[in-house]
Coordinates of N, CA and C in Angstrom, one line a residue:
M10 N 25.7 72.3 1.6 CA 24.6 71.2 1.3 C 23.2 72.4 1.7
N11 N 22.4 72.4 0.9 CA 21.4 73.2 1.2 C 20.4 72.4 2.6
T12 N 18.9 73.2 2.2 CA 18.0 72.8 3.5 C 17.7 71.4 3.4
Q13 N 17.5 71.1 2.2 CA 16.5 69.6 1.9 C 17.4 68.8 1.9
S14 N 18.9 68.9 1.7 CA 19.9 67.7 1.7 C 19.9 67.7 3.1
R15 N 20.1 68.5 3.7 CA 20.5 68.3 5.0 C 19.3 67.7 6.4
A16 N 17.8 67.7 5.6 CA 16.6 66.9 6.0 C 16.7 66.0 5.6
E17 N 17.0 65.9 4.6 CA 17.2 64.1 3.6 C 17.9 63.3 4.8
A18 N 19.0 64.1 4.9 CA 20.4 63.4 5.8 C 19.7 62.9 7.4
Q19 N 18.9 64.1 8.1 CA 18.9 63.8 9.4 C 17.9 62.8 9.5
F20 N 16.6 62.7 8.5 CA 15.5 61.8 8.6 C 16.0 60.4 8.1
S21 N 17.3 60.5 7.1 CA 18.0 59.0 7.4 C 18.5 58.7 8.5
I22 N 19.5 59.4 9.1 CA 19.9 59.0 10.4 C 18.8 58.5 11.6
A23 N 17.9 59.2 11.6 CA 16.7 59.2 12.6 C 15.9 57.6 12.3
L24 N 15.9 57.5 10.7 CA 15.3 56.0 10.3 C 16.1 54.9 10.7
E25 N 17.5 55.6 10.3 CA 18.4 54.1 10.7 C 18.3 53.7 12.2
S26 N 18.1 54.7 13.1 CA 18.5 54.3 14.4 C 17.1 53.9 15.2
I27 N 16.0 54.3 14.4 CA 14.8 53.2 14.9 C 14.7 52.3 14.3
Q28 N 15.4 51.9 12.9 CA 15.5 50.4 12.7 C 16.2 49.6 13.4
G29 N 17.7 50.0 14.1 CA 18.4 49.7 14.4 C 17.9 49.4 15.9
K30 N 16.6 49.7 16.1 CA 16.3 50.1 17.9 C 15.6 48.5 17.3
R31 N 14.7 48.6 16.6 CA 13.9 47.5 16.3 C 14.5 46.0 16.5
R32 N 15.6 46.0 15.3 CA 16.4 44.7 15.5 C 17.2 44.2 16.9
I33 N 17.5 45.5 17.6 CA 18.3 44.9 19.0 C 16.8 44.4 19.6
E34 N 15.7 44.9 19.7 CA 14.5 44.5 20.5 C 14.1 43.1 19.9
R35 N 14.3 42.6 18.9 CA 14.2 41.0 18.7 C 15.2 40.5 18.8
V36 N 16.3 40.6 19.3 CA 17.5 39.8 19.8 C 17.2 40.0 21.4
L37 N 16.8 41.1 21.6 CA 16.1 40.9 23.1 C 15.0 39.8 23.6
E38 N 13.9 39.8 22.8 CA 13.0 39.1 22.4 C 13.5 37.8 22.7
A39 N 14.7 37.3 21.6 CA 14.9 35.9 21.5 C 15.9 35.3 22.8
A40 N 16.4 36.4 23.9 CA 17.2 36.1 24.8 C 16.2 36.0 25.9
N41 N 15.6 36.7 25.8 CA 14.5 36.3 27.2 C 13.7 35.4 26.7
A42 N 13.2 34.8 25.5 CA 12.7 33.4 25.4 C 13.5 32.2 25.4
L43 N 14.8 32.4 25.2 CA 16.0 31.5 25.6 C 15.8 31.1 27.3
L44 N 15.7 32.2 27.8 CA 16.0 32.3 29.4 C 14.7 31.5 30.1
D45 N 13.4 32.0 29.4 CA 12.1 31.3 29.9 C 12.3 30.0 29.5
R46 N 12.9 29.6 28.2 CA 12.8 28.3 28.2 C 14.1 27.4 29.2
Y47 N 15.3 28.0 29.5 CA 16.3 27.4 30.5 C 15.2 26.8 31.6
A48 N 14.2 28.0 31.9 CA 14.0 28.0 33.2 C 13.2 26.9 33.4
E49 N 12.5 26.1 32.4 CA 12.0 25.2 32.2 C 12.8 23.6 32.2
Q50 N 14.1 23.7 31.9 CA 15.2 22.6 31.9 C 16.2 22.7 32.5
S51 N 16.6 21.7 33.5 CA 17.7 21.7 33.7 C 18.7 20.7 33.6
E52 N 18.7 20.4 32.7 CA 19.8 19.2 31.9 C 20.3 20.4 31.2
S53 N 22.1 20.2 31.2 CA 22.8 21.1 30.3 C 22.7 21.3 28.8
T54 N 22.7 19.5 28.7 CA 22.8 19.2 27.0 C 21.1 19.7 26.7
E55 N 20.3 19.3 27.2 CA 18.8 20.2 26.3 C 19.0 21.6 26.4
R56 N 19.6 22.7 27.4 CA 19.8 23.7 27.5 C 20.3 24.2 26.2
L57 N 21.5 23.4 25.8 CA 22.3 23.7 24.6 C 21.7 23.2 23.6
R58 N 21.0 22.5 23.3 CA 19.8 22.1 22.0 C 18.8 23.2 22.1
I59 N 18.3 23.9 23.1 CA 17.3 25.3 22.8 C 18.4 26.1 22.0
V60 N 19.6 26.5 22.8 CA 20.5 27.5 22.3 C 20.4 27.2 20.6
F61 N 20.8 25.9 20.3 CA 21.0 25.7 19.1 C 19.5 26.2 18.3
E62 N 18.7 25.9 18.3 CA 17.4 25.9 18.2 C 17.0 27.4 17.8
L63 N 17.3 27.9 18.6 CA 17.0 29.5 18.8 C 17.9 30.0 17.9
V64 N 19.1 30.1 17.5 CA 19.6 30.4 16.6 C 19.6 30.4 15.2
R65 N 19.4 29.0 14.9 CA 19.1 28.2 14.1 C 17.7 28.7 13.4
R66 N 17.0 28.8 14.2 CA 15.5 29.8 13.5 C 15.5 30.9 14.0
N67 N 16.3 31.9 14.2 CA 16.2 33.3 14.5 C 17.6 33.8 13.4
L68 N 18.4 33.4 13.9 CA 19.6 34.1 13.8 C 20.5 33.9 12.4
T69 N 20.7 32.2 12.0 CA 21.3 32.0 11.0 C 21.1 30.4 11.0
D70 N 20.8 29.7 9.5 CA 20.8 28.5 9.8 C 22.4 27.4 10.1
R71 N 23.2 28.4 9.3 CA 24.6 28.3 9.7 C 24.9 27.7 11.3
V72 N 24.6 26.9 11.9 CA 25.0 26.6 13.6 C 25.4 25.4 13.5
A73 N 26.7 25.1 14.8 CA 26.6 24.0 15.1 C 27.3 24.3 16.6
V74 N 26.7 23.4 17.4 CA 27.0 23.0 19.1 C 27.7 21.7 19.2
A75 N 28.7 21.5 19.8 CA 29.0 20.4 20.3 C 29.5 20.8 21.6
Y76 N 29.3 19.5 22.7 CA 29.6 19.6 23.7 C 29.1 18.2 24.5
D77 N 30.0 17.8 25.2 CA 29.5 16.5 26.1 C 28.7 15.3 25.4
G78 N 29.2 15.1 24.2 CA 28.3 14.1 23.5 C 27.2 14.4 22.6
L79 N 27.2 16.0 22.8 CA 26.0 16.4 21.9 C 26.6 17.0 20.7
D80 N 26.1 16.4 19.7 CA 26.8 17.3 18.7 C 25.4 18.0 17.5
L81 N 25.6 18.9 17.3 CA 24.0 19.4 16.8 C 25.1 20.4 15.1
G82 N 24.3 20.3 14.3 CA 24.5 21.0 12.9 C 25.4 20.4 12.4
P83 N 26.2 21.1 11.4 CA 26.9 20.1 10.6 C 28.5 20.4 11.4
A84 N 29.5 19.4 11.4 CA 30.4 19.0 12.0 C 31.6 19.9 11.0
G85 N 32.6 20.7 11.6 CA 33.5 21.4 11.0 C 33.0 22.3 10.4
L86 N 32.2 23.5 11.3 CA 31.4 24.1 10.4 C 32.4 25.5 10.5
L87 N 33.4 25.6 11.7 CA 34.4 26.7 11.4 C 35.5 26.4 10.3
D88 N 36.1 25.2 10.0 CA 37.0 24.9 9.0 C 36.3 25.1 7.8
L89 N 34.9 24.5 7.7 CA 34.2 24.9 6.4 C 34.1 26.7 5.9
A90 N 33.8 27.4 6.8 CA 33.5 28.6 6.7 C 35.0 29.4 6.5
E91 N 36.1 29.0 6.8 CA 37.1 29.4 7.0 C 38.0 29.1 5.3
S92 N 37.5 27.7 4.8 CA 37.8 27.5 3.6 C 37.4 27.9 2.7
D93 N 35.9 27.7 2.9 CA 35.1 28.7 1.4 C 35.2 30.0 1.4
G94 N 35.7 30.8 2.4 CA 36.2 32.3 3.0 C 35.2 33.4 1.7
E95 N 34.1 33.0 1.7 CA 33.1 34.0 1.0 C 32.7 35.2 1.5
S96 N 32.7 36.0 0.6 CA 33.0 37.5 1.1 C 31.7 37.4 1.8
G97 N 31.6 38.3 2.6 CA 30.2 38.9 3.6 C 29.8 38.0 4.3
D98 N 30.7 37.0 4.5 CA 30.0 36.0 5.8 C 31.0 36.2 6.9
V99 N 30.2 36.3 7.8 CA 30.6 36.9 9.3 C 30.7 35.4 10.2
V100 N 31.8 35.1 10.5 CA 32.0 33.8 11.4 C 32.2 34.4 13.0
F101 N 31.1 33.4 13.8 CA 31.3 33.6 15.1 C 31.8 32.2 15.9
H102 N 32.6 32.0 16.9 CA 33.1 31.1 17.3 C 33.4 31.0 18.8
C103 N 33.4 30.4 19.8 CA 33.4 30.4 21.2 C 33.6 28.9 21.9
E104 N 34.5 29.0 22.6 CA 34.6 27.3 23.3 C 33.6 27.4 24.6
I105 N 32.9 26.5 24.9 CA 32.4 26.9 26.5 C 32.8 25.9 27.6
H106 N 33.1 26.2 28.2 CA 33.8 25.5 29.8 C 32.5 25.2 30.7
G107 N 32.1 24.0 31.0 CA 31.2 23.5 31.8 C 32.1 22.6 32.6
P108 N 31.4 22.6 34.0 CA 31.7 21.8 34.9 C 32.6 20.6 34.8
D109 N 33.6 20.1 35.8 CA 34.1 18.9 35.6 C 34.9 18.5 34.3
G110 N 35.5 19.9 33.7 CA 36.3 19.6 32.4 C 35.5 19.3 31.0
K111 N 34.1 19.4 31.6 CA 33.3 19.5 29.8 C 33.5 20.4 29.5
S112 N 33.8 20.2 28.0 CA 34.3 21.6 27.1 C 33.2 21.2 26.0
G113 N 33.4 22.3 25.2 CA 32.5 22.6 23.7 C 33.1 23.5 22.8
T114 N 31.9 23.4 21.9 CA 32.1 24.8 20.9 C 30.9 25.1 20.5
L115 N 30.6 26.4 20.4 CA 29.5 27.2 19.5 C 29.8 27.6 18.4
T116 N 29.7 27.4 17.2 CA 29.7 28.5 16.3 C 28.9 28.6 14.8
A117 N 29.0 29.9 14.5 CA 28.0 30.0 13.6 C 28.1 30.9 12.6
V118 N 28.0 30.8 11.2 CA 28.6 31.7 10.1 C 26.7 32.7 9.6
Y119 N 27.1 33.7 9.2 CA 25.8 34.5 9.3 C 26.6 35.4 8.0
R120 N 25.2 35.8 7.3 CA 25.2 36.7 6.0 C 24.5 37.8 6.3
E121 N 25.2 38.8 6.3 CA 24.0 40.3 6.2 C 22.6 39.6 4.9
P122 N 21.4 40.2 5.6 CA 20.7 41.1 6.1 C 20.2 39.7 7.1
G123 N 19.9 38.8 6.9 CA 19.4 37.4 8.0 C 18.0 37.7 7.9
S124 N 17.7 37.1 8.8 CA 16.0 36.9 8.7 C 15.7 38.2 9.7
L125 N 16.2 38.6 10.6 CA 16.5 39.5 11.4 C 16.6 41.0 11.0
G126 N 17.6 41.0 9.7 CA 18.2 42.3 9.2 C 19.2 42.7 10.0
L127 N 19.8 42.2 10.7 CA 20.7 42.2 11.9 C 22.3 42.8 10.6
T128 N 22.8 43.9 11.2 CA 23.9 44.1 10.5 C 25.1 43.0 11.2
G129 N 26.4 43.2 10.2 CA 27.4 41.8 11.1 C 27.7 42.2 12.6
G130 N 27.9 43.5 12.7 CA 28.2 43.7 14.3 C 27.2 43.6 15.2
E131 N 25.7 43.5 14.5 CA 24.9 43.7 15.7 C 24.4 41.9 15.8
W132 N 24.5 41.0 14.7 CA 24.7 39.8 14.6 C 26.0 39.3 15.9
L133 N 26.7 39.9 15.6 CA 28.2 39.1 16.9 C 27.9 39.4 17.9
A134 N 26.9 40.7 18.0 CA 26.9 41.2 19.4 C 25.6 40.1 20.1
A135 N 24.8 39.9 19.1 CA 23.8 39.1 19.6 C 24.3 37.7 20.0
M136 N 25.2 37.2 19.2 CA 25.9 35.7 19.4 C 26.4 35.7 20.8
R137 N 27.1 37.1 21.0 CA 27.9 36.8 22.3 C 27.1 36.7 23.3
L138 N 25.9 37.7 23.3 CA 24.9 37.7 24.7 C 24.4 36.3 24.5
L139 N 24.1 35.4 23.6 CA 23.3 34.1 24.1 C 24.2 33.1 24.1
A140 N 25.7 33.2 23.8 CA 26.5 32.4 24.2 C 26.8 32.3 25.7
G141 N 27.1 33.9 26.0 CA 27.3 33.7 27.5 C 26.3 33.3 28.2
I142 N 24.8 33.0 27.8 CA 23.8 32.8 28.5 C 24.1 30.9 28.4
S143 N 24.2 30.5 27.0 CA 24.6 29.1 26.8 C 25.9 28.7 27.9
G144 N 27.1 29.7 28.3 CA 27.8 29.2 29.0 C 27.4 29.0 30.5
L145 N 26.5 30.1 30.7 CA 25.9 30.3 31.9 C 24.9 28.7 32.2
G146 N 24.4 28.4 31.4 CA 23.1 27.6 31.4 C 24.1 26.0 31.6
V147 N 24.9 25.9 31.3 CA 25.5 24.5 31.6 C 26.6 24.9 33.1
G148 N 26.3 25.6 33.7 CA 26.9 25.9 34.6 C 28.4 26.3 35.1
G149 N 29.0 27.2 33.5 CA 30.3 27.5 33.6 C 30.3 28.8 32.6
H150 N 31.3 29.0 31.6 CA 31.0 30.0 31.1 C 31.7 30.0 29.6
V151 N 31.7 31.1 28.8 CA 32.4 30.9 27.4 C 33.4 31.7 26.7
Q152 N 34.2 31.0 26.1 CA 35.5 32.4 25.3 C 35.5 32.7 24.1
C153 N 34.5 33.9 23.8 CA 35.0 33.8 22.6 C 35.9 34.4 21.6
Q154 N 36.2 33.5 20.5 CA 37.4 34.3 19.9 C 37.2 35.2 18.9
R155 N 35.9 35.1 18.2 CA 35.4 36.0 16.9 C 34.0 36.5 17.3

């Protein structure tokens, strides 16, 4: 490998690192916005509506939330995603466990690069972060299977 090839490879690695940092900063901005909006809202179903809108606007338009009578997005999104089996789709699904036996789900399907340019792995990490916040927002927790 000549000197120019090494320099190009190092530049490429540095550029990808900078771009990755910017993508992660955007996710953190979304999480902070979610927390700010949560502080203004005390009702758990409204908090989940905020999560739904944040994910739909920033991460993927294929998202569904169901919890304690609240149903947002396409019903059966997980089944649709699995039956379509489109290559390149990344599927996220978690169960939301709230107080007093209340439960629900958060499901989303993503295809790179999306509006924020996230990789599939970055998107899954972002979804886990936002799902964790949503679980706390209803006074419970989440269990993510994907």
